Coordinates of C-alpha atoms (C1' of nucleotides) in Angstrom, one line a residue:
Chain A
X248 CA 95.2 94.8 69.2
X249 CA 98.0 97.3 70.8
X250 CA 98.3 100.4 69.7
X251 CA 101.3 102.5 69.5
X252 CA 101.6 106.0 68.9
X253 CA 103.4 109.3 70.2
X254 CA 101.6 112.6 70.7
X255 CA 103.3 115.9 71.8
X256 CA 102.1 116.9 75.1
X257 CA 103.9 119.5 77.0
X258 CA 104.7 120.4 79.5
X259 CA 103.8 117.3 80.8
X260 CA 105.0 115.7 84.4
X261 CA 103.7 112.4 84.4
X262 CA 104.6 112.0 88.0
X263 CA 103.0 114.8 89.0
X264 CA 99.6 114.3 87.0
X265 CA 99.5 110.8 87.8
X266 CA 100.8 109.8 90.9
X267 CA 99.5 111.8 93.9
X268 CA 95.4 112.0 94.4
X269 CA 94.1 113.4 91.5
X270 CA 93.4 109.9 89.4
X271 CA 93.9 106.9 91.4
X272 CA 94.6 103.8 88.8
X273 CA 97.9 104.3 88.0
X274 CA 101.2 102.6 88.6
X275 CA 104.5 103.8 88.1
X276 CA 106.4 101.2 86.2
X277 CA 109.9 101.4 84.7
X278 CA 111.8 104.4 83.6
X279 CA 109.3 106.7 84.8
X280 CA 106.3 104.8 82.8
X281 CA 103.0 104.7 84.3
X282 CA 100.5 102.3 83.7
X283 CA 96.4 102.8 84.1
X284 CA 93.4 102.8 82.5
X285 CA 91.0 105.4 80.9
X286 CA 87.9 104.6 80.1
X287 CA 87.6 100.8 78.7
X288 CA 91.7 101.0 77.5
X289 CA 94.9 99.7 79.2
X290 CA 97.5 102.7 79.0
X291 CA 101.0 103.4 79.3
X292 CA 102.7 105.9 79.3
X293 CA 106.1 107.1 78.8
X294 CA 108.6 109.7 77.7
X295 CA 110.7 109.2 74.9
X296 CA 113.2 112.0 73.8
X297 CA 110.6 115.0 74.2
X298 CA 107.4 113.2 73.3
X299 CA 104.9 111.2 75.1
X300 CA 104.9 107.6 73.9
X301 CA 102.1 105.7 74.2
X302 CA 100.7 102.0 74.5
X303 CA 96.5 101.6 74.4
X304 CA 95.7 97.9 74.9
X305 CA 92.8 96.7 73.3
X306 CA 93.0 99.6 71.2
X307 CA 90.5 101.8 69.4
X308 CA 90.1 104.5 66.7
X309 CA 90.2 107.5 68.2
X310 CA 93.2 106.2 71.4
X311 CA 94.6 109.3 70.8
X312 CA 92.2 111.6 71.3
X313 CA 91.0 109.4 74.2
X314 CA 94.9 110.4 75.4
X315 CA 94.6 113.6 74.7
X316 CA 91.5 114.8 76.4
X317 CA 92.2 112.9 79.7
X318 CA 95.7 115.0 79.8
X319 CA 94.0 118.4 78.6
X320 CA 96.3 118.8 76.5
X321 CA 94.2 122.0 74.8
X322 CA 95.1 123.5 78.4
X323 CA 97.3 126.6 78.2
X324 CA 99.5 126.2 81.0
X325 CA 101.5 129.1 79.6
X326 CA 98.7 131.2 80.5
X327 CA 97.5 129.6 83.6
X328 CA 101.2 129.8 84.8
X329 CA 101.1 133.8 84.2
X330 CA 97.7 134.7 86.2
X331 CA 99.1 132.6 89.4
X332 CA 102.5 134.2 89.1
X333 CA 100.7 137.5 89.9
X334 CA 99.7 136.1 93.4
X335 CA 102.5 136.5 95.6
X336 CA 102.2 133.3 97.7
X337 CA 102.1 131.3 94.6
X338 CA 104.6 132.8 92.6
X339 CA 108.1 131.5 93.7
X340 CA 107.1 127.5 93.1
X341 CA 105.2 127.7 89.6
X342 CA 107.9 126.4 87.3
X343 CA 107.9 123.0 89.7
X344 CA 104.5 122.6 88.8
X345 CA 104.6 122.7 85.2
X346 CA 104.4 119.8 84.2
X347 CA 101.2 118.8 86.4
X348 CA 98.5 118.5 84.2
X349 CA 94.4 118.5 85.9
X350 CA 93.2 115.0 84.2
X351 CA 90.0 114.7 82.7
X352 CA 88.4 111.6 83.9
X353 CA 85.0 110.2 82.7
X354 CA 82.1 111.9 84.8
X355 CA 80.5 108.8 86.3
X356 CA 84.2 107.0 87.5
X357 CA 85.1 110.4 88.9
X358 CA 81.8 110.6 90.8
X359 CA 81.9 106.9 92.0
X360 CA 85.9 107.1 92.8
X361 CA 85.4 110.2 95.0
X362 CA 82.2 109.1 96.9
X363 CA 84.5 105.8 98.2
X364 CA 87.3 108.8 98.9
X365 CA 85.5 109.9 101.7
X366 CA 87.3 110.2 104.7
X367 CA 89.9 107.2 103.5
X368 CA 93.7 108.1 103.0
X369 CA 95.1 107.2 99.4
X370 CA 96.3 103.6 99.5
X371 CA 93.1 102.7 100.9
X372 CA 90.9 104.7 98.0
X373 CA 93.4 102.7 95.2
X374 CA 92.8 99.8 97.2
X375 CA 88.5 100.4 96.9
X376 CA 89.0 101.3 93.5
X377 CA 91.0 98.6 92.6
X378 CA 88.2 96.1 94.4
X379 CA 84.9 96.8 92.9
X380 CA 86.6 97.4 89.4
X381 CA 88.1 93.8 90.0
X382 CA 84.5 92.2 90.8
X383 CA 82.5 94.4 88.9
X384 CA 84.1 95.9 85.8
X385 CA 84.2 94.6 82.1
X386 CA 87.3 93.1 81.6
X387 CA 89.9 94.8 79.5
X388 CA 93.0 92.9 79.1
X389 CA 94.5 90.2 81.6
X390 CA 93.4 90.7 85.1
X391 CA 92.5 94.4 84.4
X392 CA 89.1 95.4 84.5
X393 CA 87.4 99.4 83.8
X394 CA 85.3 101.0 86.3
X395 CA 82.1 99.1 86.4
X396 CA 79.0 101.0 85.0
X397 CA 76.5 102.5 87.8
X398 CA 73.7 100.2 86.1
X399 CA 75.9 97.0 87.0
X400 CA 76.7 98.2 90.3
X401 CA 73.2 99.1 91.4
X402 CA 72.5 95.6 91.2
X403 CA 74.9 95.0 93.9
X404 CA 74.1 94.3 97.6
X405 CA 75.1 96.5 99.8
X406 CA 76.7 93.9 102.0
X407 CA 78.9 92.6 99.1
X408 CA 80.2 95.7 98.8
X409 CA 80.9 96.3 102.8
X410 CA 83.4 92.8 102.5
X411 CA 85.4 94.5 99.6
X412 CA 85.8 97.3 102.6
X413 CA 83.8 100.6 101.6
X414 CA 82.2 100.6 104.9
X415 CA 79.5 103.3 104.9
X416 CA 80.1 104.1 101.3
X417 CA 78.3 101.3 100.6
X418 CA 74.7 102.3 100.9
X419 CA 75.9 106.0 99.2
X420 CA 77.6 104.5 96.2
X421 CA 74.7 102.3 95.2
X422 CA 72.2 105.1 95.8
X423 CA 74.0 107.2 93.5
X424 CA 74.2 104.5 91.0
X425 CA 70.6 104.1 91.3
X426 CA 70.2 107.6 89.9
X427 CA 72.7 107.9 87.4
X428 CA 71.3 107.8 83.8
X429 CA 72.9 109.6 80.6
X430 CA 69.9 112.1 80.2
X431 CA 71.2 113.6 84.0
X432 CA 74.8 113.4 83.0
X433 CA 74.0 115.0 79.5
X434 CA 72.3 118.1 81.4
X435 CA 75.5 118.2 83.7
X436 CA 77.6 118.5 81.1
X437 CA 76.2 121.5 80.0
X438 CA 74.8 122.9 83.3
X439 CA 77.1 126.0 84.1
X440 CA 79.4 124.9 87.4
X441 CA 77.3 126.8 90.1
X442 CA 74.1 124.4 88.6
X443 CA 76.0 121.5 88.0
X444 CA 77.2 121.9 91.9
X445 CA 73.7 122.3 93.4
X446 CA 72.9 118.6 91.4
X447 CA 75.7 116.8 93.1
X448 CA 75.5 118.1 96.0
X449 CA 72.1 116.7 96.3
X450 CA 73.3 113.1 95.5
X451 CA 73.8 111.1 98.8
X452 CA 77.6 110.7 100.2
X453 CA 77.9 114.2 98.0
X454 CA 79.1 117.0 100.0
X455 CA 81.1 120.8 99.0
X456 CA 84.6 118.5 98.3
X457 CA 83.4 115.7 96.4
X458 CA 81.1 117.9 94.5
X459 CA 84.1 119.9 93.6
X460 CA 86.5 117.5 92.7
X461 CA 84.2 115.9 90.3
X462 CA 83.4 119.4 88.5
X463 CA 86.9 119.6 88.6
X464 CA 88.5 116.0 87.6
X465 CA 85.4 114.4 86.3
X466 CA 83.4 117.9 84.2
X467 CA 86.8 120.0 83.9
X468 CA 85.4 123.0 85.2
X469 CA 88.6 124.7 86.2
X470 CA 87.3 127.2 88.3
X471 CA 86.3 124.4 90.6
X472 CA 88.9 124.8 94.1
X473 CA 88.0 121.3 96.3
X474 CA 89.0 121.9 100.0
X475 CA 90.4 119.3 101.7
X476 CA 92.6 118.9 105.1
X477 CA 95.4 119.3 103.5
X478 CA 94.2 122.6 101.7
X479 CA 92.7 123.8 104.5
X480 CA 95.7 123.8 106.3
X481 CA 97.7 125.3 103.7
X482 CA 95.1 128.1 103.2
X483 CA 95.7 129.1 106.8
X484 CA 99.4 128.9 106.5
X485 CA 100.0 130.6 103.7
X486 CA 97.2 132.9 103.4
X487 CA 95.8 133.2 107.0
X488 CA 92.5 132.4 105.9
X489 CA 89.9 130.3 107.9
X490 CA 86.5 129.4 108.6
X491 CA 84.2 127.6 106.2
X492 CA 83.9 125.8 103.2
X493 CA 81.8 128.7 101.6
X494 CA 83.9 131.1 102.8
X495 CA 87.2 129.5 102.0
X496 CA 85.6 128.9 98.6
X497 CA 84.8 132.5 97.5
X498 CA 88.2 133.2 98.6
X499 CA 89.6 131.4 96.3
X500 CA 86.9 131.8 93.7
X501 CA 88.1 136.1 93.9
X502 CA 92.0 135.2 94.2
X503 CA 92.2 132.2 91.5
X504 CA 89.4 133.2 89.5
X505 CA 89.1 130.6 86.6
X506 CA 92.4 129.2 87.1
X507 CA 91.3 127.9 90.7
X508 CA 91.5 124.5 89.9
X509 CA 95.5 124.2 88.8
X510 CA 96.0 126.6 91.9
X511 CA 94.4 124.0 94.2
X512 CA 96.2 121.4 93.0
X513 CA 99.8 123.5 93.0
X514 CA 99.0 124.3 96.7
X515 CA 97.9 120.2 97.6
X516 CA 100.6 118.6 96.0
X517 CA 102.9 121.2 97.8
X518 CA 101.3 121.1 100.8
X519 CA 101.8 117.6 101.1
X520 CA 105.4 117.2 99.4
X521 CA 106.3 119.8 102.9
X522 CA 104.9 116.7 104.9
X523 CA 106.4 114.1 102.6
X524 CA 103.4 112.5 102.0
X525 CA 103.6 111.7 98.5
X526 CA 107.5 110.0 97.6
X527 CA 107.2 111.4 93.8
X528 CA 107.1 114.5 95.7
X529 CA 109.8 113.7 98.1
X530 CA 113.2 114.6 95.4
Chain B
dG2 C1' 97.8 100.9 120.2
dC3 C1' 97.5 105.4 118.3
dC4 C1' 96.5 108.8 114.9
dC5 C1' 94.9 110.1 110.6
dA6 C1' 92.6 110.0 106.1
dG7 C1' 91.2 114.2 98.9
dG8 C1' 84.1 113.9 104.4
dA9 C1' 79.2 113.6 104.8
dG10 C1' 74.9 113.4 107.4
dT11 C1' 72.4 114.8 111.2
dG12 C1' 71.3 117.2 115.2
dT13 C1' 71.9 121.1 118.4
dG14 C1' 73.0 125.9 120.2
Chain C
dC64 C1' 76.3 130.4 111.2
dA65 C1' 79.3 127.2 114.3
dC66 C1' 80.1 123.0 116.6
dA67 C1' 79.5 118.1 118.1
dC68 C1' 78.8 113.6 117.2
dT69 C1' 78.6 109.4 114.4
dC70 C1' 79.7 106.5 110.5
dA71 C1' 83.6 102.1 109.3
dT72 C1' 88.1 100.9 108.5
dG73 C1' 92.8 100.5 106.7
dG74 C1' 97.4 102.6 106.4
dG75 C1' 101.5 104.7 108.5

DNA sequence: GCCCAGGAGTGTG
DNA sequence: CACACTCATGGG
């Protein structure tokens, strides 16, 4: 059963949120829609004279709040916005960033997603994403299918996974789906973000980024900053500051402070809208 | 063909 | 701590 409803989210950039690196199972459809899926639900998503409109295919009770939470909508980016605008560096391209929201995606899909983004560039991640959630996710609606369930993919040879083309995140993924269990990610959940670090860390195909894009994306801790090239490089540029991951990290940890995480994501996507990476970027 | 990618693991100096 | 090397492969 489709389910229709608006909810009042905003500022809200659905371009922004949805359509450069953060979340990668959404298509931009017409009039600035976007299509995905959360959890076990087809969305879509649009804006419709000042609210958000939205679709949820099959549909459940509590769709809303299932829309809600993903987009943080509790976030107060009036607040968030003020702290950054006393850095210096930061301060001139706020209002651009608005509307870009840090999505809060299910803990295990945020984990699995990032351990195949290893050292791939984004179509190809989609393109992973899309494949093992093709073979071995529960279907949803038509030929859409969720994230499959680390149980389900344990079960999964290693090899089967090489010919949907994760190379040597193969062996990684299914290790970690080995270990996954609800009691660990319960503890997580609760774990202050120093602890919950450590744990992932440990996980195989885990290092300092992936650990802290899923405390960021995956267990909203928003003092989380994940390094990548691309914030690397704009960390030297703009602040002069080099060397590694730990340092870089406790710089941002004393310069961001709790609001880290929307920082990081201000600097990436403007990093790479300089290079013209991302085409949403690009106007 | 070339370069790069939301890197991690391992070994060495 | 810093490097150096390997891993496997598609996208631009």
């Amino acid at each position: 059963m489709l389910m229709r409803f608006g909810l009042d989210i905003a500022p809200l950039d659905l371009d922004l949120t949805l359509g450069c690196g953060q979340t990668f199972r959404w298509r931009p459809g017409e009039r600035g829609s976007w299509t995905g899926v959360i959890d076990d639900q087809l969305v879509r998503l649009s804006a419709a004279n000042g609210r958000l409109a939205v679709e949820v295919l099959p549909g459940r009770r509590d769709a809303d709040e299932l829309v809600s939470c993903y987009l943080r909508a509790d976030d107060d980016i009036d607040r968030i916005q003020a702290v950054l605008a006393k850095d210096r560096v930061l301060a001139p391209g706020l209002k651009r960033f608005r509307g870009l929201r840090i999505v809060k995606m299910d803990e295990w899909e945020c984990l699995g997603s990032y351990i195949l983004a290893t050292y791939a560039n984004i179509p190809r991640i989609t393109k992973m994403i899309e494949a093992v959630s093709n073979s071995f996710g529960d279907r949803i609606a038509g030929g859409i299918h969720a994230f499959p369930r680390p149980d389900h993919l344990a079960r999964v040879s290693a090899s089967h996974l090489r010919r949907l083309g994760l190379g040597y995140r193969a062996d990684y993924i299914r290790e970690v789906c080995a270990y996954m269990d609800e009691e660990w990610l319960g503890r997580m959940r609760s774990a202050s973000y120093e602890d919950l670090r450590k744990e992932l860390v440990a996980l195989p195909g885990v290092g300092d980024k992936v650990a802290d894009c899923v405390s960021l994306f995956g267990f909203g801790r928003l003092e989380s900053f994940p390094i990548d090239v691309w914030i690397e490089r704009a960390l030297v540029r703009l602040y002069g500051q080099k060397g590694s991951y730990s340092r870089l990290r406790r710089f941002a940890a004393s310069r961001f402070g709790d609001c880290a995480g929307y920082a990081q994501e201000y600097i990436y996507h403007n990093e790479r809208a300089r290079s013209g990476a991302c085409a949403f970027l690009r106007k």
